[in-house]
Coordinates of C-alpha atoms and ligand atoms in Angstrom, one line a residue:
X1 CA -19.6 138.4 54.5
X2 CA -17.6 138.4 51.2
X3 CA -14.5 136.1 50.9
X4 CA -12.0 137.4 48.4
X5 CA -9.8 134.8 46.8
X6 CA -6.2 135.8 46.3
X7 CA -3.9 133.7 44.1
X8 CA -0.4 135.1 43.2
X9 CA 2.8 133.4 42.4
X10 CA 4.9 135.4 45.0
X11 CA 4.6 135.9 48.7
X12 CA 5.2 139.6 48.5
X13 CA 2.4 140.1 46.0
X14 CA 0.0 138.2 48.2
X15 CA 0.8 140.2 51.3
X16 CA 0.6 143.5 49.4
X17 CA -2.8 142.6 47.9
X18 CA -4.1 141.3 51.2
X19 CA -3.3 144.6 52.8
X20 CA -4.9 146.4 49.9
X21 CA -8.1 144.3 50.3
X22 CA -8.3 145.1 54.0
X23 CA -8.1 148.8 53.2
X24 CA -10.9 148.3 50.6
X25 CA -13.1 146.8 53.4
X26 CA -12.6 143.1 52.9
X27 CA -13.3 141.1 56.1
X28 CA -12.3 137.6 54.9
X29 CA -9.6 136.7 52.4
X30 CA -8.8 133.2 51.0
X31 CA -5.1 132.6 50.3
X32 CA -4.7 130.1 47.5
X33 CA -1.3 128.7 48.4
X34 CA -1.4 126.4 45.3
X35 CA -0.7 129.5 43.2
X36 CA 2.6 130.3 44.9
X37 CA 5.5 129.2 42.7
X38 CA 7.9 128.2 45.5
X39 CA 7.1 126.2 48.6
X40 CA 4.7 128.5 50.5
X41 CA 6.0 130.1 53.8
X42 CA 2.8 129.8 55.7
X43 CA 4.0 131.5 58.9
X44 CA 5.1 134.6 57.0
X45 CA 1.8 134.9 55.1
X46 CA -0.3 134.6 58.3
X47 CA 1.9 136.4 60.8
X48 CA 0.5 139.9 60.4
X49 CA -2.6 139.1 58.4
X50 CA -4.8 142.1 58.1
X51 CA -8.1 140.2 57.9
X52 CA -9.6 136.9 58.9
X53 CA -8.1 134.3 56.5
X54 CA -9.0 131.0 54.8
X55 CA -6.0 128.8 53.7
X56 CA -6.7 126.7 50.7
X57 CA -4.4 124.4 48.6
X58 CA -6.3 123.3 45.6
X59 CA -5.4 120.4 43.3
X60 CA -5.7 120.7 39.5
X61 CA -8.7 118.4 39.4
X62 CA -10.6 120.9 41.6
X63 CA -9.5 124.0 39.6
X64 CA -6.2 124.5 41.5
X65 CA -2.5 124.5 40.6
X66 CA -0.8 122.5 43.4
X67 CA 1.8 120.2 42.0
X68 CA 3.7 119.2 45.2
X69 CA 3.2 115.9 47.1
X70 CA 0.2 115.1 49.2
X71 CA 2.5 115.0 52.2
X72 CA 3.7 118.5 51.6
X73 CA 0.1 119.7 51.1
X74 CA -1.0 118.2 54.4
X75 CA 2.0 119.6 56.3
X76 CA 1.2 123.1 55.0
X77 CA -2.4 122.9 56.1
X78 CA -1.4 121.7 59.5
X79 CA 1.1 124.6 59.7
X80 CA -1.7 127.0 59.0
X81 CA -3.9 125.5 61.7
X82 CA -1.0 125.6 64.2
X83 CA -0.6 129.3 63.3
X84 CA -4.3 129.8 64.3
X85 CA -5.7 130.7 60.9
X86 CA -9.4 131.4 61.0
X87 CA -10.4 128.8 58.4
X88 CA -8.8 125.9 56.4
X89 CA -10.5 124.5 53.3
X90 CA -10.4 120.7 53.1
X91 CA -11.7 118.6 50.3
X92 CA -13.6 115.4 51.2
X93 CA -10.6 113.1 51.0
X94 CA -8.5 115.4 53.2
X95 CA -11.0 116.1 55.9
X96 CA -10.4 112.9 57.9
X97 CA -6.7 113.2 57.6
X98 CA -6.4 116.7 59.0
X99 CA -7.8 116.9 62.5
X100 CA -9.6 119.8 64.2
X101 CA -7.2 121.8 66.3
X102 CA -7.5 125.1 68.2
X103 CA -10.0 127.7 67.0
X104 CA -9.5 127.1 63.3
X105 CA -12.8 126.4 61.5
X106 CA -13.1 123.7 58.9
X107 CA -14.6 124.4 55.4
X108 CA -15.3 121.0 53.9
X109 CA -15.5 121.5 50.2
X110 CA -16.6 119.9 46.9
X111 CA -15.9 121.3 43.4
X112 CA -17.1 120.0 40.1
X113 CA -15.7 121.9 37.1
X114 CA -17.9 120.1 34.6
X115 CA -21.5 120.0 35.8
X116 CA -24.0 120.2 38.6
X117 CA -24.3 116.5 39.4
X118 CA -27.6 114.7 40.2
X119 CA -26.5 113.5 43.6
X120 CA -25.9 116.9 45.1
X121 CA -27.9 116.2 48.3
X122 CA -25.9 113.0 49.0
X123 CA -22.6 114.9 48.4
X124 CA -23.7 117.6 50.8
X125 CA -24.7 115.0 53.4
X126 CA -21.3 113.3 53.2
X127 CA -19.5 116.6 53.6
X128 CA -21.7 117.6 56.5
X129 CA -20.6 114.5 58.5
X130 CA -16.9 115.4 58.2
X131 CA -16.7 117.6 61.3
X132 CA -17.6 120.6 59.1
X133 CA -18.1 124.1 60.4
X134 CA -19.0 125.2 56.9
X135 CA -19.8 123.0 53.9
X136 CA -18.9 124.4 50.5
X137 CA -20.3 123.0 47.3
X138 CA -19.4 124.7 44.0
X139 CA -20.4 123.2 40.6
X140 CA -20.5 124.3 37.0
X141 CA -23.9 125.5 35.8
X142 CA -24.9 124.3 32.4
X143 CA -28.3 125.8 32.7
X144 CA -29.7 128.7 34.8
X145 CA -31.9 126.1 36.7
X146 CA -28.7 124.6 38.3
X147 CA -28.6 127.8 40.4
X148 CA -31.9 126.8 42.0
X149 CA -30.6 123.4 43.0
X150 CA -27.5 124.9 44.7
X151 CA -29.6 127.5 46.5
X152 CA -32.0 124.8 47.8
X153 CA -28.9 123.1 49.4
X154 CA -28.1 126.4 51.2
X155 CA -31.7 126.9 52.2
X156 CA -32.3 123.3 53.5
X157 CA -29.0 122.6 55.2
X158 CA -28.5 122.4 58.9
X159 CA -24.8 122.9 58.7
X160 CA -23.9 126.5 57.4
X161 CA -23.4 126.0 53.7
X162 CA -21.9 128.1 50.9
X163 CA -23.2 126.7 47.6
X164 CA -23.2 128.3 44.2
X165 CA -22.5 127.7 40.6
X166 CA -19.6 128.7 38.4
X167 CA -19.9 129.8 34.8
X168 CA -21.9 132.5 33.1
X169 CA -25.2 131.1 34.4
X170 CA -23.9 131.0 38.0
X171 CA -24.1 134.7 38.9
X172 CA -27.6 134.2 40.4
X173 CA -26.4 131.7 43.0
X174 CA -23.1 133.5 43.7
X175 CA -25.2 136.5 44.9
X176 CA -28.4 135.0 46.2
X177 CA -26.7 132.4 48.4
X178 CA -26.5 135.2 51.0
X179 CA -30.3 135.5 50.9
X180 CA -30.8 131.9 51.7
X181 CA -28.3 131.8 54.6
X182 CA -24.8 131.2 53.2
X183 CA -22.3 132.6 55.7
X184 CA -20.3 134.1 52.9
X185 CA -19.7 134.1 49.1
X186 CA -16.5 134.2 47.1
X187 CA -15.2 136.7 44.7
X188 CA -11.9 137.9 43.2
X189 CA -9.5 140.7 43.7
X190 CA -10.3 142.5 40.4
X191 CA -11.9 141.8 37.1
X192 CA -8.5 141.1 35.5
X193 CA -7.8 138.4 38.1
X194 CA -10.8 136.0 37.7
X195 CA -9.7 132.6 39.1
X196 CA -12.8 130.6 38.5
X197 CA -15.4 131.0 35.7
X198 CA -18.0 133.6 36.4
X199 CA -16.3 135.0 39.5
X200 CA -17.2 138.7 40.2
X201 CA -14.7 141.3 41.3
X202 CA -14.8 142.3 45.0
X203 CA -15.8 145.9 44.2
X204 CA -18.8 144.8 42.2
X205 CA -19.9 142.3 44.8
X206 CA -19.6 144.8 47.6
X207 CA -20.7 148.1 46.0
X208 CA -22.9 147.2 43.0
X209 CA -24.7 144.1 44.4
X210 CA -24.1 145.1 48.1
X211 CA -23.8 141.4 49.1
X212 CA -23.1 142.3 52.7
X213 CA -26.6 143.7 53.0
X214 CA -28.4 140.9 51.4
X215 CA -30.6 138.9 53.8
X216 CA -33.8 136.8 53.9
X217 CA -35.9 139.9 53.4
X218 CA -34.0 141.2 50.3
X219 CA -36.4 141.7 47.4
X220 CA -34.9 140.2 44.2
X221 CA -35.3 141.5 40.6
X222 CA -33.4 140.8 37.4
X223 CA -33.0 141.3 33.7
X224 CA -33.5 138.2 31.4
X225 CA -31.6 138.1 28.2
X226 CA -29.1 136.1 26.0
X227 CA -26.5 137.5 26.0
X228 CA -26.8 139.6 29.1
X229 CA -23.3 140.7 30.0
X230 CA -23.6 144.0 28.2
X231 CA -26.8 145.2 30.0
X232 CA -26.7 148.4 31.9
X233 CA -29.9 147.7 33.7
X234 CA -28.3 146.1 36.8
X235 CA -26.3 149.3 37.2
X236 CA -29.3 151.6 37.0
X237 CA -31.6 149.6 39.2
X238 CA -29.0 148.7 41.9
X239 CA -27.7 152.3 42.1
X240 CA -31.4 153.4 42.6
X241 CA -32.0 150.8 45.3
X242 CA -28.8 152.0 47.1
X243 CA -29.7 155.7 46.7
X244 CA -33.2 155.1 48.1
X245 CA -32.0 152.8 50.9
X246 CA -34.2 149.8 49.6
X247 CA -33.4 146.3 50.7
X248 CA -33.4 144.9 47.1
X249 CA -31.0 143.5 44.5
X250 CA -31.2 143.3 40.7
X251 CA -29.3 140.6 38.8
X252 CA -28.3 140.0 35.2
X253 CA -29.7 136.6 34.3
X254 CA -28.7 134.8 31.2
X255 CA -31.4 132.5 29.9
X256 CA -31.1 130.6 26.6
X257 CA -34.2 131.0 24.4
X258 CA -35.3 127.4 24.6
X259 CA -35.2 127.4 28.4
X260 CA -37.2 130.5 29.0
X261 CA -40.5 129.1 30.4
X262 CA -38.8 126.3 32.3
X263 CA -36.3 128.7 33.9
X264 CA -39.0 131.1 35.1
X265 CA -41.0 128.3 36.6
X266 CA -38.0 127.0 38.4
X267 CA -37.1 130.5 39.6
X268 CA -40.5 130.7 41.3
X269 CA -38.9 129.1 44.4
X270 CA -36.4 132.0 44.6
X271 CA -39.2 134.5 45.2
X272 CA -38.1 136.9 42.4
X273 CA -40.6 139.8 42.2
X274 CA -39.9 141.3 38.8
X275 CA -37.9 141.0 35.6
X276 CA -36.8 143.4 32.9
X277 CA -36.8 141.5 29.6
X278 CA -34.5 142.0 26.7
X279 CA -33.5 140.4 23.4
X280 CA -34.5 137.6 22.5
X281 CA -37.2 137.0 25.2
X282 CA -39.7 139.9 24.8
X283 CA -42.3 137.8 22.9
X284 CA -41.7 134.8 25.2
X285 CA -42.2 137.0 28.3
X286 CA -45.6 138.1 27.0
X287 CA -46.6 134.4 26.4
X288 CA -45.4 133.5 29.9
X289 CA -47.4 136.2 31.7
X290 CA -50.8 135.5 33.4
X291 CA -52.0 139.0 32.4
X292 CA -51.0 141.8 30.1
X293 CA -52.5 145.2 29.3
X294 CA -54.1 145.8 26.0
X295 CA -51.2 147.9 24.6
X296 CA -48.6 145.2 25.4
X297 CA -50.8 142.6 23.7
X298 CA -51.1 144.8 20.7
X299 CA -47.3 145.3 20.5
X300 CA -46.9 141.5 20.9
X301 CA -43.8 141.9 23.2
X302 CA -43.2 142.7 26.8
X303 CA -40.0 144.2 28.4
X304 CA -41.3 143.9 32.0
X305 CA -42.7 141.1 34.1
X306 CA -43.8 141.8 37.6
X307 CA -46.0 140.1 40.2
X308 CA -49.3 141.8 41.1
X309 CA -50.8 141.7 44.5
X310 CA -52.5 138.3 43.8
X311 CA -49.0 136.8 43.0
X312 CA -49.8 136.6 39.2
X313 CA -47.2 137.6 36.6
X314 CA -48.2 140.7 34.8
X315 CA -46.5 141.7 31.5
X316 CA -46.1 145.3 30.3
X317 CA -44.1 147.2 27.8
X318 CA -42.4 150.4 29.1
X319 CA -40.4 150.9 25.9
X320 CA -43.3 152.4 24.0
X321 CA -44.3 155.1 26.5
X322 CA -40.6 155.8 27.2
X323 CA -40.0 156.4 23.5
X324 CA -43.1 158.7 23.2
X325 CA -41.9 160.7 26.2
X326 CA -38.5 161.1 24.6
X327 CA -40.1 162.4 21.4
X328 CA -42.1 164.9 23.4
X329 CA -38.7 166.2 24.7
X330 CA -37.8 166.9 21.1
X331 CA -41.1 168.6 20.4
X332 CA -40.8 170.7 23.6
X333 CA -37.4 172.0 22.4
X334 CA -39.3 173.3 19.4
X335 CA -42.1 174.6 21.6
X336 CA -44.5 172.2 20.1
X337 CA -46.6 169.5 21.6
X338 CA -48.3 166.4 20.3
X339 CA -47.4 164.0 17.5
X340 CA -50.7 164.3 15.7
X341 CA -50.2 165.2 12.0
X342 CA -46.4 165.1 12.3
X343 CA -44.6 163.4 9.4
X344 CA -42.3 160.8 10.9
X345 CA -39.7 158.6 9.2
X346 CA -39.0 155.4 11.1
X347 CA -35.8 153.5 10.3
X348 CA -35.9 149.7 11.0
X349 CA -38.5 147.0 11.4
X350 CA -37.4 145.1 14.5
X351 CA -38.8 144.9 18.0
X352 CA -38.1 148.6 18.8
X353 CA -39.6 149.8 15.5
X354 CA -42.8 147.8 16.0
X355 CA -43.4 149.3 19.5
X356 CA -42.5 152.8 18.5
X357 CA -44.3 152.6 15.2
X358 CA -47.5 151.6 17.1
X359 CA -47.1 154.5 19.5
X360 CA -46.6 156.9 16.6
X361 CA -49.7 155.7 14.7
X362 CA -51.8 155.8 17.9
X363 CA -50.6 159.4 18.5
X364 CA -51.9 160.3 15.0
X365 CA -48.4 160.8 13.3
X366 CA -48.2 160.3 9.6
X367 CA -45.7 157.5 9.5
X368 CA -43.3 156.3 6.8
X369 CA -41.2 153.2 7.5
X370 CA -38.0 152.2 5.8
X371 CA -36.1 149.0 6.4
X372 CA -33.1 147.2 4.9
X373 CA -35.0 144.0 4.3
X374 CA -37.9 144.9 2.1
X375 CA -40.2 142.0 3.1
X376 CA -39.8 142.6 6.8
X377 CA -40.3 146.3 6.5
X378 CA -43.3 146.0 4.2
X379 CA -44.9 143.5 6.6
X380 CA -44.5 145.8 9.6
X381 CA -45.7 148.8 7.5
X382 CA -48.8 146.8 6.6
X383 CA -49.4 145.9 10.2
X384 CA -49.2 149.5 11.2
X385 CA -51.2 150.7 8.3
X386 CA -48.4 153.1 7.1
X387 CA -46.4 153.8 4.0
X388 CA -43.2 151.8 3.3
X389 CA -40.2 153.1 1.3
X390 CA -37.1 151.1 0.3
X391 CA -33.9 151.6 2.3
X392 CA -32.3 153.2 -0.8
X393 CA -35.0 155.8 -0.8
X394 CA -35.0 156.7 2.9
X395 CA -33.6 160.2 2.2
X396 CA -36.3 161.1 -0.3
X397 CA -39.0 162.2 2.1
X398 CA -39.5 165.6 3.7
X399 CA -40.3 164.8 7.4
X400 CA -40.6 166.5 10.8
X401 CA -39.2 163.7 12.8
X402 CA -36.7 160.9 12.1
X403 CA -36.5 157.9 14.5
X404 CA -33.6 155.4 14.2
X405 CA -34.5 151.9 15.4
X406 CA -31.6 150.1 13.8
X407 CA -28.3 149.4 15.6
X408 CA -26.3 151.4 13.0
X409 CA -23.8 153.6 14.9
X410 CA -23.9 151.6 18.1
X411 CA -20.8 150.8 20.1
X412 CA -18.3 149.6 18.9
X413 CA -19.2 150.5 15.2
X414 CA -19.6 154.2 16.1
X415 CA -18.5 155.7 12.8
X416 CA -21.6 154.7 11.0
X417 CA -24.9 156.4 10.5
X418 CA -28.2 155.1 9.1
X419 CA -28.9 158.5 7.3
X420 CA -26.7 160.6 4.9
X421 CA -26.0 164.0 6.4
X422 CA -26.9 165.9 3.2
X423 CA -30.5 164.6 3.6
X424 CA -31.1 166.5 6.8
X425 CA -33.3 169.6 6.8
X426 CA -33.3 172.4 9.3
X427 CA -35.4 171.9 12.4
X428 CA -36.1 168.2 12.0
X429 CA -36.3 166.3 15.3
X430 CA -33.9 163.3 15.2
X431 CA -34.4 160.6 17.8
X432 CA -31.8 157.9 17.9
X433 CA -32.9 154.9 20.1
X434 CA -29.2 153.9 20.5
X435 CA -27.9 154.9 23.9
X436 CA -24.3 153.7 23.7
X437 CA -22.7 156.0 22.7
X438 CA -25.0 158.8 23.8
X439 CA -23.8 161.0 20.9
X440 CA -24.1 158.8 17.9
X441 CA -22.8 159.9 14.5
X442 CA -26.4 160.3 13.4
X443 CA -27.1 162.8 16.3
X444 CA -23.7 164.7 15.8
X445 CA -24.4 165.2 12.1
X446 CA -28.0 166.1 12.7
X447 CA -26.9 168.9 15.1
X448 CA -24.4 170.2 12.5
X449 CA -27.4 170.6 10.2
X450 CA -29.4 172.5 12.9
X451 CA -31.7 169.6 13.7
X452 CA -33.0 169.0 17.3
X453 CA -31.8 165.7 18.7
X454 CA -32.9 163.3 21.4
X455 CA -30.6 160.5 22.5
X456 CA -31.6 156.9 23.3
X457 CA -30.4 157.5 26.9
X458 CA -33.7 159.4 27.4
X459 CA -35.7 156.4 26.3
X460 CA -33.5 154.0 28.2
X461 CA -33.8 155.8 31.6
X462 CA -37.5 156.3 31.2
X463 CA -38.2 152.6 30.4
X464 CA -36.1 151.7 33.4
X465 CA -37.8 154.2 35.7
X466 CA -41.2 152.9 34.7
X467 CA -40.1 149.3 35.5
X468 CA -38.7 150.5 38.8
X469 CA -42.1 152.0 39.6
X470 CA -43.8 148.7 38.8
X471 CA -41.2 146.7 40.9
X472 CA -41.1 148.9 44.0
X473 CA -44.0 151.4 43.8
X474 CA -41.4 154.2 44.0
X475 CA -40.6 157.0 41.7
X476 CA -36.9 157.3 40.8
X477 CA -35.1 160.4 39.7
X478 CA -34.4 160.5 36.0
X479 CA -31.5 162.9 36.6
X480 CA -29.8 160.4 38.9
X481 CA -30.4 157.5 36.4
X482 CA -29.1 159.7 33.5
X483 CA -25.9 160.6 35.5
X484 CA -25.3 157.0 36.4
X485 CA -25.7 155.8 32.8
X486 CA -23.6 158.6 31.3
X487 CA -20.8 157.8 33.7
X488 CA -20.9 154.2 32.9
X489 CA -20.8 154.5 29.1
X490 CA -18.3 157.4 28.9
X491 CA -15.2 156.3 26.9
X492 CA -12.7 157.4 29.6
X493 CA -13.0 155.4 32.7
X494 CA -11.8 155.4 36.3
X495 CA -13.1 153.3 39.2
X496 CA -16.0 154.7 41.2
X497 CA -17.7 154.0 44.5
X498 CA -20.3 151.6 43.0
X499 CA -17.6 149.3 41.8
X500 CA -18.1 150.3 38.2
X501 CA -15.8 152.4 36.0
X502 CA -16.8 156.0 35.4
X503 CA -15.4 158.8 33.3
X504 CA -12.2 160.4 34.5
X505 CA -12.8 163.9 35.9
X506 CA -9.8 164.9 33.9
X507 CA -11.2 163.5 30.7
X508 CA -11.7 166.1 28.0
X509 CA -15.4 166.3 27.3
X510 CA -16.5 165.8 23.7
X511 CA -17.5 169.2 22.5
X512 CA -20.3 167.6 20.5
X513 CA -21.7 166.3 23.8
X514 CA -23.0 169.5 25.5
X515 CA -23.7 169.2 29.3
X516 CA -27.3 169.2 30.5
X517 CA -29.0 172.6 30.2
X518 CA -26.4 173.9 27.8
X519 CA -27.7 172.3 24.8
X520 CA -29.9 173.6 22.0
X521 CA -31.2 170.0 21.8
X522 CA -33.6 168.0 23.9
X523 CA -30.9 165.6 25.0
X524 CA -31.2 166.2 28.7
Ligands
NAP1 P1 -33.9 144.1 16.1 O1 -35.3 143.5 16.4 O2 -32.8 143.2 15.9 O3 -34.1 145.0 14.7 C1 -33.0 145.6 14.1 C2 -33.4 146.4 12.9 O4 -32.3 147.1 12.4 C3 -33.9 145.6 11.8 O5 -35.0 146.3 11.1 C4 -32.7 145.4 10.9 O6 -33.0 145.3 9.5 C5 -32.0 146.7 11.1 N1 -30.6 146.7 10.8 C6 -29.7 146.0 11.5 N2 -28.5 146.1 11.0 C7 -28.6 146.9 9.9 C8 -27.7 147.5 9.0 N3 -26.4 147.2 9.1 N4 -28.2 148.3 8.0 C9 -29.5 148.5 7.9 N5 -30.4 148.1 8.8 C10 -30.0 147.3 9.8 O7 -33.5 145.1 17.2 P2 -34.5 146.0 18.1 O8 -34.8 145.3 19.3 O9 -35.6 146.6 17.3 O10 -33.4 147.2 18.5 C11 -33.0 148.2 17.5 C12 -32.3 149.3 18.2 O11 -33.1 149.9 19.1 C13 -31.0 148.9 18.9 O12 -30.0 149.7 18.4 C14 -31.2 149.2 20.4 O13 -30.1 149.8 21.0 C15 -32.3 150.2 20.3 N6 -33.2 150.1 21.5 C16 -33.1 151.1 22.4 C17 -33.9 151.1 23.5 C18 -33.7 152.2 24.5 O14 -34.3 152.1 25.6 N7 -33.1 153.3 24.2 C19 -34.8 150.1 23.8 C20 -34.9 149.1 22.8 C21 -34.1 149.1 21.7 P3 -33.3 143.9 8.8 O15 -34.8 143.7 9.0 O16 -32.9 144.1 7.4 O17 -32.5 142.9 9.5

């Protein structure tokens, strides 16, 4: 079950939003009476409550706002119990002062807004002994590993326990506590109304992560990065699990660079079956793996870790084949196949350029690399055995294909391009690895000069689909993934069923963004 926390200053707002949550499918709502600006009228709030309810009056030290006397607080809680509320939340020091009465269940809670303390087990044991129906332990995560400690509490406890971490690192335990037996987790009304650090909105918890369906058998996957909040991978993978009816969940997991190895070892006990890996962990992922295929070793970076049948971690790189398949789309639009002998200009010398450059050389392309920093560009060109030209000279070559592996033109700096438009030649294939926005300035200008374009969306969905296959053994529809991603990155948004925001039906479509099948390009 998902418990949605409601905190508003007025009674009417609380009752309206409580009704709204019931309509949206909420089964349990926590009313935070400490948010109400006047003395709360408990009877009025509970009389026609549309869902099972938790009544909580939190003090500032525990992340709340209650400024009345202790006597008033206890009176309000007793009133709620007398009104037959389903749950009251009582902190340790209150638990012995408020007796059990009627059918109201007691959540005995502990909050630590600073850290995840060393004596978690002792705290949990103390709370368990206070006539608890549910023990709740919520701490601040200062490292991703703190999640594991909270989840172990849930797993090993005899009393039903809700335990998770707050903060940016805490998302893992907020969602996985359901897998290890927590009777519910907490979330907030909407993303504008976050009441505790790291809280997820109800729609995301319900529709994207499908918390209600998470159980012991749920397979867990995730994407490792730092930062990770921007990643679209959780949307693509979770939407695919849902569409295919798989009991699986995919989490964004923020891991600081120095903690990579230690975190993955600690996460072993969570039974995570596979990871996507993004900046800055791709090299570390390869170093962590027990096995890696030859190509991944050659690239020196992995974007995927998955367990093989013997339980060993295998590293692979799905970026490279995804990029090569995307380029094949461009060639197919020109009724050509194969990169052998094609003159290619590669812009950039970072991780993406290294992988794609290797793929191009292996395919027999005649590669020229250009990069802003000469030393880095020259070093990669030497490794790949190709020509290097300075950034100032990047427009001087006559080429068949241009590949952008720089972030120039990426959201939010969308009015930039890594290539001057008067350098384009008719019929050149232009592949931009950027996928947000789909129609970068580079691609728009390339089309104006009768070039054939391929968007980074094609690479992104293909690398994700290849990961999905490694994770689940199942093929996923590229069309479905493309539609999901396009909806998510469209500039005009409305709320959708999956808890994300999608383009408004009424939104005028960018005329430079032709729909699939309509385009003279290879975009779709
Ligand atoms: P990276 O390792 O940080 O490399 C970035 C490269 O861009 C470097 O060569 C850097 O040049 C250059 N650069 C950055 N800002 C620049 C500027 N203002 N002017 C000129 N050059 C600039 O990043 P990466 O991992 O290779 O990723 C590069 C791009 O690939 C990103 O935009 C990402 O969206 C895209 N990508 C797409 C996919 C996909 O699935 N579609 C997958 C992976 C990556 P210096 O060496 O001079 O710093």
